[in-house]
Short mmCIF file of C-alpha atoms in Angstrom, two decimals:
data_model
loop_
_atom_site.label_atom_id
_atom_site.label_comp_id
_atom_site.label_asym_id
_atom_site.label_seq_id
_atom_site.Cartn_x
_atom_site.Cartn_y
_atom_site.Cartn_z
CA MET A 448 3.03 -26.57 -53.36
CA TYR A 449 2.99 -27.36 -57.07
CA LYS A 450 6.14 -26.98 -59.13
CA LEU A 451 6.31 -24.60 -62.04
CA LEU A 452 5.58 -26.52 -65.20
CA SER A 453 7.96 -24.64 -67.46
CA VAL A 454 8.27 -27.70 -69.68
CA TRP A 455 7.53 -27.18 -73.36
CA ALA A 456 4.99 -29.97 -73.27
CA LEU A 457 2.45 -29.34 -76.00
CA VAL A 458 2.90 -30.76 -79.45
CA VAL A 459 1.40 -28.45 -82.05
CA LEU A 460 -0.37 -30.47 -84.72
CA SER A 461 -1.65 -27.62 -86.86
CA VAL A 462 -0.36 -24.07 -86.60
CA GLN A 463 0.43 -21.37 -89.06
CA ILE A 464 2.56 -18.39 -88.11
CA VAL A 465 0.16 -15.77 -86.80
CA HIS A 466 1.52 -12.54 -88.23
CA SER A 467 -1.46 -10.29 -87.63
CA TRP A 468 -4.80 -10.74 -85.90
CA ASP A 469 -7.57 -8.68 -84.31
CA TYR A 470 -9.12 -11.25 -82.00
CA ALA A 471 -9.07 -14.99 -81.27
CA LEU A 472 -11.82 -17.48 -80.43
CA ALA A 473 -11.37 -20.63 -78.34
CA LEU A 474 -13.41 -23.68 -79.20
CA GLU A 475 -13.15 -27.05 -77.50
CA LYS A 476 -9.84 -28.11 -79.05
CA ARG A 477 -8.96 -25.24 -81.40
CA ILE A 478 -8.15 -21.54 -81.42
CA ASP A 479 -9.21 -19.50 -84.47
CA PHE A 480 -7.59 -16.13 -85.26
CA PHE A 481 -9.46 -13.36 -87.10
CA LYS A 482 -8.33 -10.33 -89.09
CA ASN A 483 -10.94 -7.89 -90.38
CA ASP A 484 -13.64 -10.29 -89.16
CA THR A 485 -12.30 -13.13 -91.34
CA ILE A 486 -10.63 -16.25 -89.99
CA THR A 487 -7.00 -16.42 -91.08
CA HIS A 488 -5.23 -18.97 -88.87
CA SER A 489 -5.92 -21.75 -86.39
CA ILE A 490 -4.02 -23.56 -83.65
CA THR A 491 -4.81 -27.13 -82.60
CA SER A 492 -3.05 -29.68 -80.42
CA HIS A 493 -3.72 -33.28 -79.51
CA GLN A 494 -3.31 -32.26 -75.85
CA PHE A 495 -6.22 -29.80 -75.91
CA LYS A 496 -9.35 -31.28 -74.33
CA ASN A 497 -11.65 -28.41 -73.34
CA LEU A 498 -10.38 -24.86 -73.85
CA THR A 499 -12.22 -22.50 -71.51
CA ALA A 500 -10.36 -19.16 -71.32
CA LEU A 501 -7.90 -16.92 -73.18
CA ALA A 502 -5.82 -13.89 -72.17
CA TYR A 503 -3.36 -11.78 -74.16
CA ASP A 504 -0.03 -10.58 -72.73
CA ALA A 505 0.50 -7.45 -74.80
CA LEU A 506 3.99 -6.76 -73.39
CA HIS A 507 5.51 -10.10 -74.33
CA ASP A 508 3.17 -10.84 -77.28
CA THR A 509 2.01 -14.18 -75.88
CA LEU A 510 -1.38 -15.84 -75.60
CA LEU A 511 -2.38 -17.55 -72.34
CA ILE A 512 -4.77 -20.48 -72.56
CA VAL A 513 -6.75 -22.46 -69.97
CA ASP A 514 -7.56 -26.08 -70.81
CA GLN A 515 -10.06 -27.68 -68.41
CA GLN A 516 -9.65 -31.46 -68.49
CA THR A 517 -11.39 -34.12 -66.42
CA ASN A 518 -9.44 -33.69 -63.21
CA ASN A 519 -7.52 -30.45 -63.60
CA SER A 520 -7.09 -27.11 -65.33
CA SER A 521 -3.83 -26.34 -67.11
CA VAL A 522 -2.54 -22.93 -68.16
CA TYR A 523 -0.38 -22.74 -71.30
CA ARG A 524 1.46 -19.83 -72.89
CA PHE A 525 1.82 -19.56 -76.66
CA ASN A 526 4.66 -17.41 -78.01
CA PHE A 527 3.81 -15.80 -81.33
CA THR A 528 7.49 -15.19 -82.16
CA SER A 529 8.70 -18.77 -81.77
CA ASN A 530 5.36 -20.61 -82.17
CA ASP A 531 6.15 -22.53 -78.98
CA PHE A 532 3.84 -23.66 -76.18
CA GLN A 533 4.85 -23.58 -72.53
CA ALA A 534 2.98 -25.29 -69.70
CA ILE A 535 2.80 -22.88 -66.78
CA LEU A 536 0.42 -24.14 -64.15
CA THR A 537 -1.91 -27.02 -63.29
CA ARG A 538 -4.69 -26.86 -60.72
CA LYS A 539 -7.93 -28.72 -60.01
CA GLU A 540 -10.14 -25.95 -61.41
CA ILE A 541 -9.28 -22.44 -62.57
CA ILE A 542 -12.54 -20.48 -62.69
CA SER A 543 -11.07 -17.28 -64.19
CA PHE A 544 -7.60 -15.83 -64.75
CA ALA A 545 -5.79 -12.63 -65.75
CA ILE A 546 -2.22 -11.43 -66.18
CA ASP A 547 -0.22 -8.34 -65.25
CA PRO A 548 2.55 -8.25 -67.89
CA VAL A 549 4.51 -5.52 -66.11
CA LYS A 550 5.27 -7.53 -62.99
CA GLU A 551 4.76 -10.81 -64.88
CA LEU A 552 2.15 -11.96 -62.39
CA LEU A 553 -0.57 -14.48 -63.11
CA PHE A 554 -3.80 -14.15 -61.10
CA TRP A 555 -6.56 -16.73 -60.92
CA ILE A 556 -9.67 -17.70 -58.92
CA GLU A 557 -9.59 -21.11 -57.27
CA ASP A 558 -11.49 -22.52 -54.27
CA LYS A 559 -13.07 -19.14 -53.41
CA SER A 560 -9.68 -17.45 -53.25
CA ILE A 561 -7.65 -15.11 -55.47
CA HIS A 562 -4.18 -16.55 -56.11
CA SER A 563 -1.11 -15.02 -57.73
CA MET A 564 2.12 -16.45 -59.09
CA THR A 565 5.18 -14.95 -60.74
CA LEU A 566 5.98 -16.00 -64.30
CA LYS A 567 9.56 -14.76 -64.11
CA PRO A 568 12.18 -17.50 -64.59
CA SER A 569 13.79 -18.70 -61.37
CA HIS A 570 16.92 -20.78 -60.81
CA GLU A 571 15.27 -22.32 -57.76
CA ASN A 572 12.11 -23.16 -59.72
CA ASN A 573 10.11 -21.42 -56.99
CA LEU A 574 6.62 -20.44 -57.96
CA ASN A 575 6.38 -17.61 -55.41
CA GLU A 576 2.68 -18.45 -55.29
CA ARG A 577 0.52 -16.76 -52.70
CA ILE A 578 -3.12 -16.29 -51.82
CA VAL A 579 -3.97 -12.64 -52.38
CA LEU A 580 -7.40 -12.82 -50.76
CA ARG A 581 -9.75 -15.46 -49.38
CA LEU A 582 -13.42 -15.02 -50.31
CA ASP A 583 -15.12 -17.74 -48.28
CA GLU A 584 -18.36 -15.76 -47.95
CA GLU A 585 -18.56 -14.89 -51.65
CA ASN A 586 -18.85 -16.68 -54.96
CA PRO A 587 -16.09 -15.14 -57.14
CA ARG A 588 -16.61 -15.71 -60.87
CA ALA A 589 -14.51 -13.34 -63.01
CA ILE A 590 -11.19 -11.60 -62.51
CA ALA A 591 -9.38 -8.75 -64.30
CA VAL A 592 -6.26 -6.64 -63.75
CA ASP A 593 -5.67 -2.90 -64.11
CA ILE A 594 -2.07 -2.82 -65.32
CA CYS A 595 -1.74 0.92 -64.70
CA SER A 596 -2.92 1.14 -61.08
CA GLY A 597 -1.91 -2.30 -59.83
CA PHE A 598 -5.36 -3.50 -58.72
CA VAL A 599 -7.09 -6.86 -59.14
CA TYR A 600 -10.83 -6.62 -59.85
CA TRP A 601 -13.34 -9.45 -59.45
CA THR A 602 -17.07 -10.16 -59.60
CA SER A 603 -19.06 -12.05 -56.97
CA THR A 604 -22.28 -13.80 -57.98
CA SER A 605 -23.39 -14.44 -54.41
CA SER A 606 -27.19 -14.36 -54.23
CA ILE A 607 -26.95 -12.53 -50.91
CA LYS A 608 -24.48 -9.85 -51.94
CA PRO A 609 -23.55 -9.70 -55.64
CA ALA A 610 -20.84 -7.11 -56.23
CA ILE A 611 -17.75 -5.97 -58.09
CA GLU A 612 -14.70 -5.32 -55.90
CA LYS A 613 -11.00 -4.59 -56.16
CA VAL A 614 -7.84 -5.12 -54.10
CA ARG A 615 -4.16 -4.34 -54.53
CA PHE A 616 -1.78 -7.04 -55.67
CA ASP A 617 -0.58 -7.52 -52.09
CA GLY A 618 -4.12 -7.96 -50.73
CA SER A 619 -4.45 -4.47 -49.23
CA ASP A 620 -6.92 -1.62 -49.85
CA ARG A 621 -9.89 -3.85 -50.61
CA ALA A 622 -12.89 -1.86 -51.80
CA VAL A 623 -16.45 -2.61 -52.94
CA LEU A 624 -17.09 -0.72 -56.18
CA ILE A 625 -20.60 -1.76 -57.21
CA ASP A 626 -23.20 -3.52 -55.07
CA GLN A 627 -26.40 -1.76 -56.19
CA ASP A 628 -28.59 -2.70 -59.19
CA ILE A 629 -26.40 -5.71 -59.85
CA GLN A 630 -27.72 -9.27 -59.89
CA GLU A 631 -25.31 -11.85 -61.29
CA PRO A 632 -22.13 -10.31 -62.73
CA HIS A 633 -20.17 -12.57 -65.05
CA ARG A 634 -17.06 -11.82 -67.13
CA LEU A 635 -15.07 -8.68 -66.43
CA VAL A 636 -12.76 -6.62 -68.63
CA ILE A 637 -10.62 -3.60 -67.72
CA ASP A 638 -9.91 -0.91 -70.32
CA PRO A 639 -7.25 1.52 -69.00
CA GLN A 640 -7.35 3.68 -72.13
CA ILE A 641 -10.86 4.97 -71.41
CA ASN A 642 -10.74 4.26 -67.65
CA LYS A 643 -13.67 1.85 -67.78
CA MET A 644 -14.58 -1.69 -66.84
CA PHE A 645 -17.13 -3.81 -68.71
CA TRP A 646 -19.07 -6.80 -67.38
CA ILE A 647 -22.06 -9.01 -68.17
CA ASP A 648 -24.89 -8.84 -65.64
CA ILE A 649 -27.42 -11.68 -65.86
CA ARG A 650 -30.82 -10.28 -64.91
CA HIS A 651 -33.56 -12.25 -63.14
CA ASP A 652 -36.32 -9.67 -62.86
CA ASP A 653 -36.16 -7.81 -66.18
CA THR A 654 -37.53 -8.34 -69.65
CA TYR A 655 -33.98 -8.73 -70.90
CA THR A 656 -31.92 -11.71 -69.79
CA TYR A 657 -28.61 -9.84 -69.68
CA ARG A 658 -26.99 -6.45 -69.99
CA VAL A 659 -23.43 -5.54 -70.92
CA LYS A 660 -22.72 -2.77 -68.43
CA TYR A 661 -19.81 -0.45 -67.79
CA SER A 662 -18.58 2.14 -65.31
CA ASP A 663 -15.34 3.93 -64.53
CA LEU A 664 -12.69 2.04 -62.57
CA GLU A 665 -14.05 3.36 -59.27
CA GLY A 666 -17.55 2.05 -59.98
CA ASN A 667 -18.99 5.47 -60.79
CA ASN A 668 -20.99 6.68 -63.82
CA GLU A 669 -22.52 3.26 -64.35
CA SER A 670 -24.49 2.61 -67.53
CA TRP A 671 -25.21 -0.19 -70.00
CA LEU A 672 -24.02 -0.69 -73.55
CA LEU A 673 -26.38 -3.36 -74.86
CA GLN A 674 -28.89 -5.93 -73.67
CA GLY A 675 -30.48 -9.09 -74.96
CA THR A 676 -32.20 -12.39 -74.19
CA ILE A 677 -29.53 -14.89 -75.30
CA LEU A 678 -26.86 -15.19 -72.61
CA PRO A 679 -23.34 -14.23 -73.70
CA ARG A 680 -20.60 -16.69 -72.84
CA ALA A 681 -17.53 -14.46 -73.12
CA LEU A 682 -16.53 -10.80 -73.37
CA THR A 683 -13.46 -8.81 -74.39
CA VAL A 684 -12.51 -5.32 -75.59
CA SER A 685 -10.10 -3.87 -78.11
CA LYS A 686 -9.18 -0.30 -79.00
CA ASP A 687 -12.56 0.34 -80.62
CA PHE A 688 -14.90 -2.56 -79.96
CA VAL A 689 -16.58 -4.79 -77.42
CA TYR A 690 -16.70 -8.42 -78.54
CA LEU A 691 -19.00 -11.07 -77.08
CA ILE A 692 -20.10 -14.65 -77.73
CA GLU A 693 -23.73 -15.70 -77.50
CA ASN A 694 -24.59 -19.23 -76.37
CA GLU A 695 -27.53 -20.07 -78.61
CA GLN A 696 -26.35 -18.43 -81.81
CA LYS A 697 -22.88 -20.01 -81.61
CA ALA A 698 -21.55 -16.77 -83.05
CA ASP A 699 -19.40 -13.86 -82.00
CA TRP A 700 -20.45 -10.21 -82.19
CA LYS A 701 -18.85 -6.80 -81.91
CA TYR A 702 -20.20 -3.44 -80.80
CA SER A 703 -18.66 0.00 -80.63
CA LYS A 704 -17.53 0.55 -77.05
CA LEU A 705 -17.59 4.32 -77.57
CA GLY A 706 -21.37 4.39 -77.71
CA ILE A 707 -21.62 5.23 -81.40
CA GLU A 708 -25.03 4.17 -82.69
CA GLU A 709 -24.67 1.19 -84.93
CA THR A 710 -26.30 -2.19 -85.34
CA LEU A 711 -24.77 -5.08 -83.45
CA LYS A 712 -22.75 -6.86 -86.09
CA GLN A 713 -22.36 -10.60 -86.34
CA ILE A 714 -18.81 -11.55 -87.17
CA GLY A 715 -16.90 -14.77 -87.66
CA SER A 716 -18.79 -17.81 -88.83
CA SER A 717 -21.29 -20.33 -87.55
CA TYR A 718 -19.79 -23.14 -85.49
CA SER A 719 -20.95 -26.66 -84.73
CA GLU A 720 -19.94 -25.98 -81.12
CA ILE A 721 -20.23 -22.86 -78.99
CA PRO A 722 -16.97 -20.89 -78.68
CA SER A 723 -15.94 -20.77 -75.03
CA SER A 724 -13.77 -17.64 -74.92
CA ILE A 725 -12.70 -14.61 -76.93
CA VAL A 726 -9.74 -12.26 -76.57
CA ALA A 727 -8.78 -9.16 -78.55
CA LYS A 728 -5.28 -8.08 -79.51
CA TYR A 729 -5.21 -4.81 -77.58
CA THR A 730 -1.64 -3.56 -77.76
CA LEU A 731 0.05 -1.70 -74.91
CA GLU A 732 0.61 1.27 -77.18
CA GLU A 733 -3.15 1.46 -77.71
CA GLN A 734 -3.96 0.87 -74.04
CA THR A 735 -1.53 3.40 -72.55
CA LYS A 736 -1.32 6.21 -75.10
CA GLY A 737 -1.60 9.56 -73.32
CA ILE A 738 -2.26 8.05 -69.86
CA GLN A 739 -0.06 9.77 -67.26
CA ASN A 740 -0.03 7.01 -64.67
CA CYS A 741 1.16 4.51 -67.28
CA LYS A 742 4.41 6.32 -68.15
CA ALA A 743 6.45 3.64 -66.41
CA LEU A 744 4.68 0.98 -68.44
CA THR A 745 5.28 2.90 -71.67
CA SER A 746 8.98 3.16 -70.84
CA LEU A 747 9.09 -0.54 -70.04
CA LEU A 748 7.43 -1.26 -73.36
CA GLN A 749 10.15 0.66 -75.22
CA ASP A 750 12.93 -1.07 -73.31
CA ASN A 751 11.27 -4.40 -73.86
CA SER A 752 11.14 -3.84 -77.62
CA GLU A 753 14.87 -3.08 -77.74
CA ASN A 754 15.90 -5.99 -75.53
CA GLU A 755 13.29 -8.59 -76.39
CA THR A 756 15.64 -10.90 -78.27
CA SER A 757 18.33 -11.05 -75.59
CA ARG A 758 15.74 -11.24 -72.81
CA ARG A 759 13.99 -14.18 -74.46
CA ILE A 760 17.24 -16.10 -74.91
CA ILE A 761 18.28 -15.55 -71.30
CA SER A 762 14.83 -16.49 -70.10
CA GLU A 763 14.85 -19.74 -72.01
CA LEU A 764 18.30 -20.66 -70.73
CA GLU A 765 17.46 -19.86 -67.14
CA SER A 766 14.14 -21.68 -67.24
CA LEU A 767 15.58 -24.95 -68.58
CA ILE A 768 14.29 -27.75 -66.36
CA CYS A 769 15.18 -31.41 -66.71
CA VAL A 770 12.05 -33.06 -65.32
CA HIS A 771 13.45 -36.60 -65.16
CA GLY A 772 17.16 -36.10 -65.63
CA GLU A 773 20.08 -33.74 -65.10
CA LYS A 774 21.42 -30.76 -66.98
CA ALA A 775 24.17 -31.70 -69.39
CA ASN A 776 24.87 -28.02 -70.02
CA ALA A 777 22.92 -24.77 -70.17
CA THR A 778 20.79 -25.90 -73.10
CA SER A 779 20.36 -29.68 -72.87
CA CYS A 780 19.47 -32.52 -70.49
CA THR A 781 20.72 -36.03 -69.83
CA CYS A 782 17.59 -38.12 -69.26
CA ALA A 783 17.07 -40.84 -66.67
CA PRO A 784 16.31 -44.34 -68.05
CA GLY A 785 12.77 -44.49 -69.34
CA TYR A 786 12.45 -40.81 -70.32
CA ILE A 787 13.07 -38.89 -73.53
CA GLY A 788 12.55 -35.37 -74.88
CA GLU A 789 14.57 -32.17 -74.76
CA ARG A 790 13.64 -31.75 -71.09
CA CYS A 791 13.21 -35.45 -70.22
CA ASP A 792 9.49 -34.90 -69.76
CA VAL A 793 8.16 -37.73 -71.94
CA SER A 794 8.00 -41.32 -70.69
CA VAL A 795 9.02 -44.01 -73.19
CA CYS A 796 5.84 -45.78 -72.06
CA GLN A 797 3.60 -42.91 -73.19
CA ASN A 798 1.12 -44.37 -75.71
CA TYR A 799 3.48 -47.31 -76.27
CA CYS A 800 1.31 -50.32 -75.37
CA ILE A 801 -1.93 -50.29 -77.34
CA GLN A 802 -3.78 -53.01 -75.35
CA GLY A 803 -1.53 -53.77 -72.42
CA THR A 804 0.55 -52.52 -69.53
CA CYS A 805 3.92 -50.91 -70.13
CA SER A 806 7.01 -51.40 -67.98
CA VAL A 807 10.54 -50.07 -68.34
CA SER A 808 13.65 -52.21 -68.19
CA ASP A 809 16.82 -51.29 -66.30
CA GLU A 810 18.19 -50.09 -69.63
CA GLY A 811 15.22 -47.77 -70.09
CA GLU A 812 13.52 -49.79 -72.83
CA PRO A 813 9.71 -50.18 -72.83
CA SER A 814 8.02 -53.58 -72.90
CA CYS A 815 4.38 -54.62 -72.84
CA GLY A 816 2.32 -57.13 -70.91
CA CYS A 817 -0.62 -57.74 -73.20
CA GLU A 818 -4.26 -58.04 -72.24
CA SER A 819 -6.08 -61.29 -73.01
CA GLY A 820 -6.53 -61.72 -76.74
CA TYR A 821 -3.72 -59.39 -77.83
CA SER A 822 -0.14 -60.01 -78.87
CA GLY A 823 2.78 -58.26 -80.52
CA ALA A 824 5.59 -56.12 -79.16
CA ARG A 825 3.12 -53.29 -78.51
CA CYS A 826 0.01 -55.46 -77.92
CA ASP A 827 -1.45 -54.13 -81.13
CA ILE A 828 -2.46 -57.46 -82.68
CA ASN A 829 -5.94 -58.82 -81.95
CA MET A 830 -5.43 -62.57 -82.13
CA CYS A 831 -9.09 -63.13 -82.97
CA PHE A 832 -8.99 -60.79 -85.98
CA ASN A 833 -9.91 -62.90 -89.05
CA TYR A 834 -8.96 -66.05 -87.13
CA CYS A 835 -12.24 -67.99 -87.31
CA LEU A 836 -13.49 -68.54 -90.84
CA ASN A 837 -16.98 -69.01 -92.18
CA ASN A 838 -18.74 -66.95 -89.50
CA GLY A 839 -17.15 -68.85 -86.65
CA VAL A 840 -17.07 -67.15 -83.26
CA CYS A 841 -13.65 -66.64 -81.69
CA TYR A 842 -12.94 -67.11 -77.97
CA PHE A 843 -9.81 -67.32 -75.85
CA THR A 844 -8.67 -70.11 -73.58
CA GLU A 845 -7.10 -69.51 -70.19
CA GLU A 846 -3.77 -69.92 -71.93
CA ASN A 847 -4.72 -66.94 -74.12
CA GLU A 848 -5.04 -69.08 -77.22
CA PRO A 849 -7.79 -68.42 -79.80
CA LEU A 850 -10.53 -71.03 -80.09
CA CYS A 851 -13.34 -71.18 -82.63
CA GLN A 852 -16.99 -72.17 -82.23
CA CYS A 853 -18.10 -73.05 -85.73
CA SER A 854 -21.47 -72.39 -87.27
CA GLY A 855 -23.50 -74.66 -89.50
CA ASN A 856 -21.62 -77.79 -90.48
CA TYR A 857 -18.20 -76.13 -90.63
CA ARG A 858 -15.46 -77.68 -88.55
CA GLY A 859 -11.76 -77.57 -87.99
CA SER A 860 -9.58 -75.51 -85.65
CA ARG A 861 -10.47 -72.39 -87.64
CA CYS A 862 -13.82 -73.58 -89.07
CA GLU A 863 -12.06 -74.00 -92.37
CA ALA A 864 -13.53 -77.38 -93.33
CA ILE A 865 -17.05 -78.34 -94.37
CA GLY A 866 -18.66 -81.78 -94.22
CA ASN A 867 -21.90 -83.46 -95.06
CA ASP A 868 -22.58 -84.29 -91.43
CA THR A 869 -23.86 -81.97 -88.79
CA VAL A 870 -22.11 -82.38 -85.47
CA SER A 871 -23.63 -81.01 -82.25
CA PRO A 872 -21.22 -81.27 -79.32
CA THR A 873 -22.46 -81.60 -75.73
CA PHE A 874 -20.19 -81.35 -72.70
CA SER A 875 -21.10 -82.93 -69.37
CA SER A 876 -19.63 -83.53 -65.94
CA GLY A 877 -21.49 -85.92 -63.65
CA ASP A 878 -25.18 -85.15 -63.91
CA LYS A 879 -24.68 -81.61 -65.21
CA ASN A 880 -24.47 -80.44 -68.82
CA TYR A 881 -22.45 -77.45 -70.04
CA THR A 882 -22.38 -75.43 -73.18
CA LEU A 883 -19.18 -74.55 -74.99
CA VAL A 884 -19.43 -70.99 -73.64
CA ASP A 885 -19.68 -72.39 -70.08
CA LEU A 886 -16.51 -74.35 -70.57
CA LEU A 887 -14.63 -71.41 -72.10
CA PHE A 888 -15.60 -68.68 -69.66
CA ASN A 889 -16.71 -70.44 -66.45
CA ARG A 890 -14.38 -73.41 -66.27
CA ARG A 891 -13.37 -72.59 -62.69
CA LYS A 892 -16.97 -73.40 -61.67
CA VAL A 893 -16.91 -76.78 -63.40
CA ASN A 894 -15.30 -79.60 -61.40
CA GLY A 895 -14.50 -83.19 -62.23
CA LYS A 896 -13.94 -84.96 -65.51
CA PHE A 897 -15.83 -84.17 -68.65
CA ILE A 898 -17.67 -86.61 -70.87
CA VAL A 899 -17.90 -85.28 -74.42
CA ASN A 900 -20.85 -86.62 -76.41
CA PHE A 901 -21.27 -86.05 -80.11
CA GLU A 902 -24.61 -86.52 -81.81
CA VAL A 903 -24.01 -87.09 -85.51
CA GLU A 904 -26.75 -86.75 -88.09
CA SER A 905 -25.83 -88.04 -91.53
CA GLU A 906 -27.55 -86.94 -94.65
#
């Protein structure tokens, strides 16, 4: 069982306060925010490697982000009020994820299973993670949550039985909603306001490569909104629009979800890389207005607005975790030797030795063991840098000392002197001859005493 990573681990390198936005795009290492189809703000971090998915928590006004790195996927939460990042979860690969803000549950697809985990602070630091449903015979690709009815929806791209299904949060009442005229359903978005779900169906036997389709939340009254030949990479909805990203065009588009006839409009700007995900700011007021079975959510939204400040403070205090240390009080940590940071989550060795191995003393101080050819307290000095003059080639002895092989008729320990004679050194042992490179790099293979011969040609 993994521990909850409620450590505020990300360092924001470039962020402006995001006051108002309509939708956000994730690129490889950056998130761009748009208002009225114009980019207004961006978020970057040196810890971002490959952003793959976004989700918006409309109740708590936070943005959830998936960063897929080499060996794992990490989920982060960005708070628009405080401009803070929080690391929530790390797994090997998170294929798709969604959030229910009412119960503060995070759902994700991993290893052909639907998982859930509470995001509520816990004194015991217990994730309360569980497997909602195993899907060993399917190929689940996209997941979405209906916050009003309490169902998880997902798509399966199995070639044998592609489908869209749903199940309750506790794994009960599983139902197949659509399994006819569906080929390879990717991406899935729930819109409670109009009681519809939208998805991208990749077609293999039609003129068009894909269709953006929709139906009601029971899989009835199925139809399609638009179709094309360039595969979309991401999909989201807002109060009025469907937004999607096309792979080849490296652009984002919007279309009226209400079926009003209008031309598909290109928005945003051209990118050097393809955006990986898009999410719209679809507020709870907009999602739940006039919906009877969302009265409880509407009431919660009002209470949340009145108590947000006190709730946030309590949450932060309760979720304080000293990763490598002990709590000094409710708001601070006493770190173990070798660790620093507000929550003792940063090793003093992190990025300390440039070309060497870091170790920590009993007093918690970092020190470096340098690689061959480097020196300095942080192994940041290349001992060959500018050492050999006049185009001499620098090598290192076994004692890690720099040694120069001079060119032309330069000589001296650093090839700093010039003479009228040309000296060509030869090194021999017994009946074998060796070059200078042999002696420097293969001396363990050379046995016996050396006879050094110099042939001198005088001008």
